[in-house]
Short mmCIF file of C-alpha atoms in Angstrom, two decimals:
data_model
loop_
_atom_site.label_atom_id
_atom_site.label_comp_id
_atom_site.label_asym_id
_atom_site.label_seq_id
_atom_site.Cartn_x
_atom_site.Cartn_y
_atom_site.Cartn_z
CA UNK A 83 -89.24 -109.34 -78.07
CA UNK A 84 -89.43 -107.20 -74.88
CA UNK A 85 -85.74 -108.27 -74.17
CA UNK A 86 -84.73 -107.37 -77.34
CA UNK A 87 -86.45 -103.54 -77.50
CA UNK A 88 -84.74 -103.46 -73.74
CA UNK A 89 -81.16 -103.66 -74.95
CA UNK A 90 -81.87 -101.74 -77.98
CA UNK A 91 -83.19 -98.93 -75.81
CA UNK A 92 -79.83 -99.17 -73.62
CA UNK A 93 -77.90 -99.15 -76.32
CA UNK A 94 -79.73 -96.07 -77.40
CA UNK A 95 -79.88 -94.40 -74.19
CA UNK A 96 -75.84 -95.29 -74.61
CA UNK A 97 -75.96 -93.20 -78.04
CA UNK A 98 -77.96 -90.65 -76.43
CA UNK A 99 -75.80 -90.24 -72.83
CA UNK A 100 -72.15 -90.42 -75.13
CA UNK A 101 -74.43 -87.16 -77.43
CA UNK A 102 -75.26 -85.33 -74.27
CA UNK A 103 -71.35 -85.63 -73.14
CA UNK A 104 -70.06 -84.20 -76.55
CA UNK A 105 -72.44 -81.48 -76.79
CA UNK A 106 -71.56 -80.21 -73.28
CA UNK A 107 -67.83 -80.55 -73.77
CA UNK A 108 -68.27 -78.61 -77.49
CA UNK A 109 -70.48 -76.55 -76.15
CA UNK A 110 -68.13 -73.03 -75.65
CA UNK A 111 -70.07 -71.75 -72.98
CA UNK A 112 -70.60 -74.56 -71.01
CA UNK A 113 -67.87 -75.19 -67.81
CA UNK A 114 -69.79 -76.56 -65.28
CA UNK A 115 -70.60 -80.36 -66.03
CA UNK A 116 -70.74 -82.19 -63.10
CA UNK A 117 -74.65 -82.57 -62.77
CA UNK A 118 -74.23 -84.61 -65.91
CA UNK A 119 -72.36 -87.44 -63.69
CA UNK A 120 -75.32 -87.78 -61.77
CA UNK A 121 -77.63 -88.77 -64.44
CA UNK A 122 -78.62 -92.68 -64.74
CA UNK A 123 -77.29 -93.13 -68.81
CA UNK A 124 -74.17 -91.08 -67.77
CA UNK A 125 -73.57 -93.20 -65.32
CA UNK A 126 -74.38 -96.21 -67.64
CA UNK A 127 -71.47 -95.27 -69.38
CA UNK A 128 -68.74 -95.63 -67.14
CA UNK A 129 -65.69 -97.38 -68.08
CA UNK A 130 -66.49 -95.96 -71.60
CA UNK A 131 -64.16 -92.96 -72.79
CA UNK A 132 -66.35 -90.78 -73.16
CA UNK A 133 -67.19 -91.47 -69.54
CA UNK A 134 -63.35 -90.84 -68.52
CA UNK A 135 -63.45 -87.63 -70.79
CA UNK A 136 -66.41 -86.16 -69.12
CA UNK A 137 -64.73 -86.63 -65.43
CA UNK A 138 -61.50 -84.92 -67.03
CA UNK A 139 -63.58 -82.09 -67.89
CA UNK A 140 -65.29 -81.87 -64.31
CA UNK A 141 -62.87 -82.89 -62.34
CA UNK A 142 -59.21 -82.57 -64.17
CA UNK A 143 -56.28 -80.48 -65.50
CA UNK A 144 -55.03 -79.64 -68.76
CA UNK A 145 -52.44 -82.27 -68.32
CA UNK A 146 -54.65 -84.72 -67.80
CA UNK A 147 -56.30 -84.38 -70.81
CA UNK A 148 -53.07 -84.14 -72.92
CA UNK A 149 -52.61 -87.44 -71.33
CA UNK A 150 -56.19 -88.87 -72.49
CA UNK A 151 -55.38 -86.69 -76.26
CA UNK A 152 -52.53 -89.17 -76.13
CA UNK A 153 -53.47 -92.27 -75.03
CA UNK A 154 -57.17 -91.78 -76.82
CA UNK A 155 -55.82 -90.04 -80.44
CA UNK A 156 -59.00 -92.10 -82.45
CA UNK A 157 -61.45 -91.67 -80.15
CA UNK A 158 -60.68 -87.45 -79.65
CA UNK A 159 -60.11 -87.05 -83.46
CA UNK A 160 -63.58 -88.56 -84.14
CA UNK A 161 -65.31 -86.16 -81.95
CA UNK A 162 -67.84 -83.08 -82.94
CA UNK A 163 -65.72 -81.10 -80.89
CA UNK A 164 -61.64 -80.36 -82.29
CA UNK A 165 -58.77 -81.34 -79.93
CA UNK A 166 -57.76 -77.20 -80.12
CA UNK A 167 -61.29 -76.67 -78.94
CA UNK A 168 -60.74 -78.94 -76.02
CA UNK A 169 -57.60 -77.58 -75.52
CA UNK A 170 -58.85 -73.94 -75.12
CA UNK A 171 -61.69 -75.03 -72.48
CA UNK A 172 -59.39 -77.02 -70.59
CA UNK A 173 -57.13 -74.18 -70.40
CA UNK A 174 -60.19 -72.23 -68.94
CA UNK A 175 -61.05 -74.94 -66.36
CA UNK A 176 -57.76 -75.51 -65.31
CA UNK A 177 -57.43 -71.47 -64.76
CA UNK A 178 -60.61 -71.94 -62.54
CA UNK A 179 -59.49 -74.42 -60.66
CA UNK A 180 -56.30 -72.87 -59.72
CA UNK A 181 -57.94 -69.42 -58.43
CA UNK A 182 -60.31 -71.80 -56.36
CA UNK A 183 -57.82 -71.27 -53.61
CA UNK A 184 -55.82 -68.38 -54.16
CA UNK A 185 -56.11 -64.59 -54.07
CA UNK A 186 -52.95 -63.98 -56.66
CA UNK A 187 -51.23 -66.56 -59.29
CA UNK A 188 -48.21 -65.49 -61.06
CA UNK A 189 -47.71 -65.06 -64.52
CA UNK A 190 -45.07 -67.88 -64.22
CA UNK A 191 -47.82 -70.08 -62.82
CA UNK A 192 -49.97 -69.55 -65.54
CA UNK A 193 -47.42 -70.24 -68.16
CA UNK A 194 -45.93 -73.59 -66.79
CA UNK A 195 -49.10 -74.87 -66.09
CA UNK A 196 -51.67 -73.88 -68.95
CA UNK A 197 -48.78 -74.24 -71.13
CA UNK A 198 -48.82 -71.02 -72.84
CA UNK A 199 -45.87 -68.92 -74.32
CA UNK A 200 -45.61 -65.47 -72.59
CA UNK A 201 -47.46 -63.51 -75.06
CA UNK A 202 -50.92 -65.48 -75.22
CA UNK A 203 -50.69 -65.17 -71.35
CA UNK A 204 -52.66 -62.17 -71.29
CA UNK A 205 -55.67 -62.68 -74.09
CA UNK A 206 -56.47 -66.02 -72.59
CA UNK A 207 -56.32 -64.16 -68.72
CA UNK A 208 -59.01 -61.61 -70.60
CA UNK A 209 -60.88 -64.60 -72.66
CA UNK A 210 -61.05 -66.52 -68.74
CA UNK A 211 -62.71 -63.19 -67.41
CA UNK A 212 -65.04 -62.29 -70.25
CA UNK A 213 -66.15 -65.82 -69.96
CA UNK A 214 -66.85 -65.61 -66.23
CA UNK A 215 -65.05 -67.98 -65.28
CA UNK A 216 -62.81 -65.87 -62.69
CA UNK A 217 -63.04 -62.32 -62.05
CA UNK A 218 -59.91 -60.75 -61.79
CA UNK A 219 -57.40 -58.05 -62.77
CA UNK A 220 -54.52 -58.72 -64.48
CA UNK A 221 -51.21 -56.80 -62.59
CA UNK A 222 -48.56 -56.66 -65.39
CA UNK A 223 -45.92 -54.68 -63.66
CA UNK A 224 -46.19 -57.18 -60.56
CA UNK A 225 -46.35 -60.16 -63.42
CA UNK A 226 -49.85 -61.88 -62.00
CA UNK A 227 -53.69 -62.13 -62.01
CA UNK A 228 -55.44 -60.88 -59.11
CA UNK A 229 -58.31 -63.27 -58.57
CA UNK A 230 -61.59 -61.90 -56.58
CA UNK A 231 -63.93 -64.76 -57.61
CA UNK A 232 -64.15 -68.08 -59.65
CA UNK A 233 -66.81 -70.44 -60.62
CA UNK A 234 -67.15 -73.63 -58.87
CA UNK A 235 -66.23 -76.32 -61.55
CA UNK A 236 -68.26 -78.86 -59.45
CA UNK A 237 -70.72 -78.02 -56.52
CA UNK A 238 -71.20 -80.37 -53.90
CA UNK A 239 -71.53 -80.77 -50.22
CA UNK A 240 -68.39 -78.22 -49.00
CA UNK A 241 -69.60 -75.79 -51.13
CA UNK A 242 -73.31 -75.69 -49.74
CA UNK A 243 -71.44 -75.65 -46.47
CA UNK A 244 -69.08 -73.17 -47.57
CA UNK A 245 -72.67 -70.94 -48.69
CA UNK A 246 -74.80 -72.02 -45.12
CA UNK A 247 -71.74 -70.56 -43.28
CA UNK A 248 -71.66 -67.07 -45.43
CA UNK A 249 -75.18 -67.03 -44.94
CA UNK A 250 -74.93 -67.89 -41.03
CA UNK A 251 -71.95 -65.13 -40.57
CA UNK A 252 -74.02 -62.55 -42.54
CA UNK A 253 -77.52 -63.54 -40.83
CA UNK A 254 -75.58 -62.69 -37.33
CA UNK A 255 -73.89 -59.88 -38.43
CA UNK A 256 -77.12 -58.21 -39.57
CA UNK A 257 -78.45 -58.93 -36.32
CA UNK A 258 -75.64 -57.01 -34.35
CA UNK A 259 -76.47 -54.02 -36.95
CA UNK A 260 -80.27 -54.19 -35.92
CA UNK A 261 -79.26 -54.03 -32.13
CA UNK A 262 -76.82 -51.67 -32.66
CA UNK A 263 -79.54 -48.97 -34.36
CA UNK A 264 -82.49 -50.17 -31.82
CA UNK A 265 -80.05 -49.02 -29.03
CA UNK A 266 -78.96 -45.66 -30.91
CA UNK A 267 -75.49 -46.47 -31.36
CA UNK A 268 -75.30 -45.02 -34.94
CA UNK A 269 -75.64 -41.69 -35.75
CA UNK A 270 -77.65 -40.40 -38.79
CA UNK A 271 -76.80 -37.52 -40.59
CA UNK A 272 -79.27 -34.55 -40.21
CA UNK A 273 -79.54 -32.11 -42.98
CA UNK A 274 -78.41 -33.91 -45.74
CA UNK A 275 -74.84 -34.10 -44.79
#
């Protein structure tokens, strides 16, 4: 009997782990999944699709999930969640991942890569930024996005290094500023300027 209400309750934890998945990717204001991959019934369900779906939507393009879309049509179609739906957050996360590493990305970029026609180019740029994804300014006449920040898509061990070194460079640079006014070398206005 015990083995019996143990497989039941993995095959429920199962249910449960393939729910949690769904609701994340459905979810319109959720982009950052990766925690999920570290959880024991996600985990459980690797080598299921909606395992390989969840890692597309930490960890892959747009093209790669046209490519699942394709290979998966059932599956997708039978989801809480519409392929357009999908479509429109892997757009997003795509968009995030490219200004990961760049300061600029053209509009011709954008357009090959989220597969977009010219003219939705710019509501999706302004969708991606009122989202907070990526902040940004979009420079028509020079035809691209400048990008001054993005969301991590997953956070791991170079991006806590990436953080400990900002906080390192900043911690030192205070501490030249604090020598710097204990010996007098700045000036303070007197008299209100």
């Amino acid at each position: 009997s015990s083995g019996i209400n143990a497989e039941y309750g993995g095959v429920e934890a199962k249910s449960d782990a393939h729910i949690c998945v769904i609701s994340h990717i459905a979810h319109p204001k959720i982009f950052v999944m990766d925690h999920l991959l570290d959880l024991h019934p996600i985990r459980a369900l690797d080598g299921q699709l909606s395992h390989e779906l969840l890692q597309i939507f930490v960890n892959g393009d747009l093209n790669d999930y046209i490519e699942f879309y394709n290979n998966n049509l059932d599956f997708v179609e039978k989801l809480a969640v519409t392929h357009e739906e999908n479509l429109r957050k892997m757009r997003l996360l795509t968009l995030a991942s490219m200004a990961q590493d760049c300061s600029e990305i053209e509009f011709s970029q954008l357009v090959e890569k989220l597969n977009l026609a010219t003219e939705e180019l710019e509501p999706f740029v302004i969708e991606a930024i009122g989202s907070g994804l990526i902040k940004g300014k979009i420079n028509e006449p020079e035809g691209k996005i400048s990008i001054s920040s993005t969301i991590n898509r997953t956070f791991k061990e170079p991006q806590w290094l990436f953080i400990m070194n900002k906080l390192e460079m900043w911690q030192k640079n205070l501490v030249i500023i604090q020598e710097s006014m204990r010996k007098g070398h700045f000036s303070v206005p007197i008299g209100g300027g």
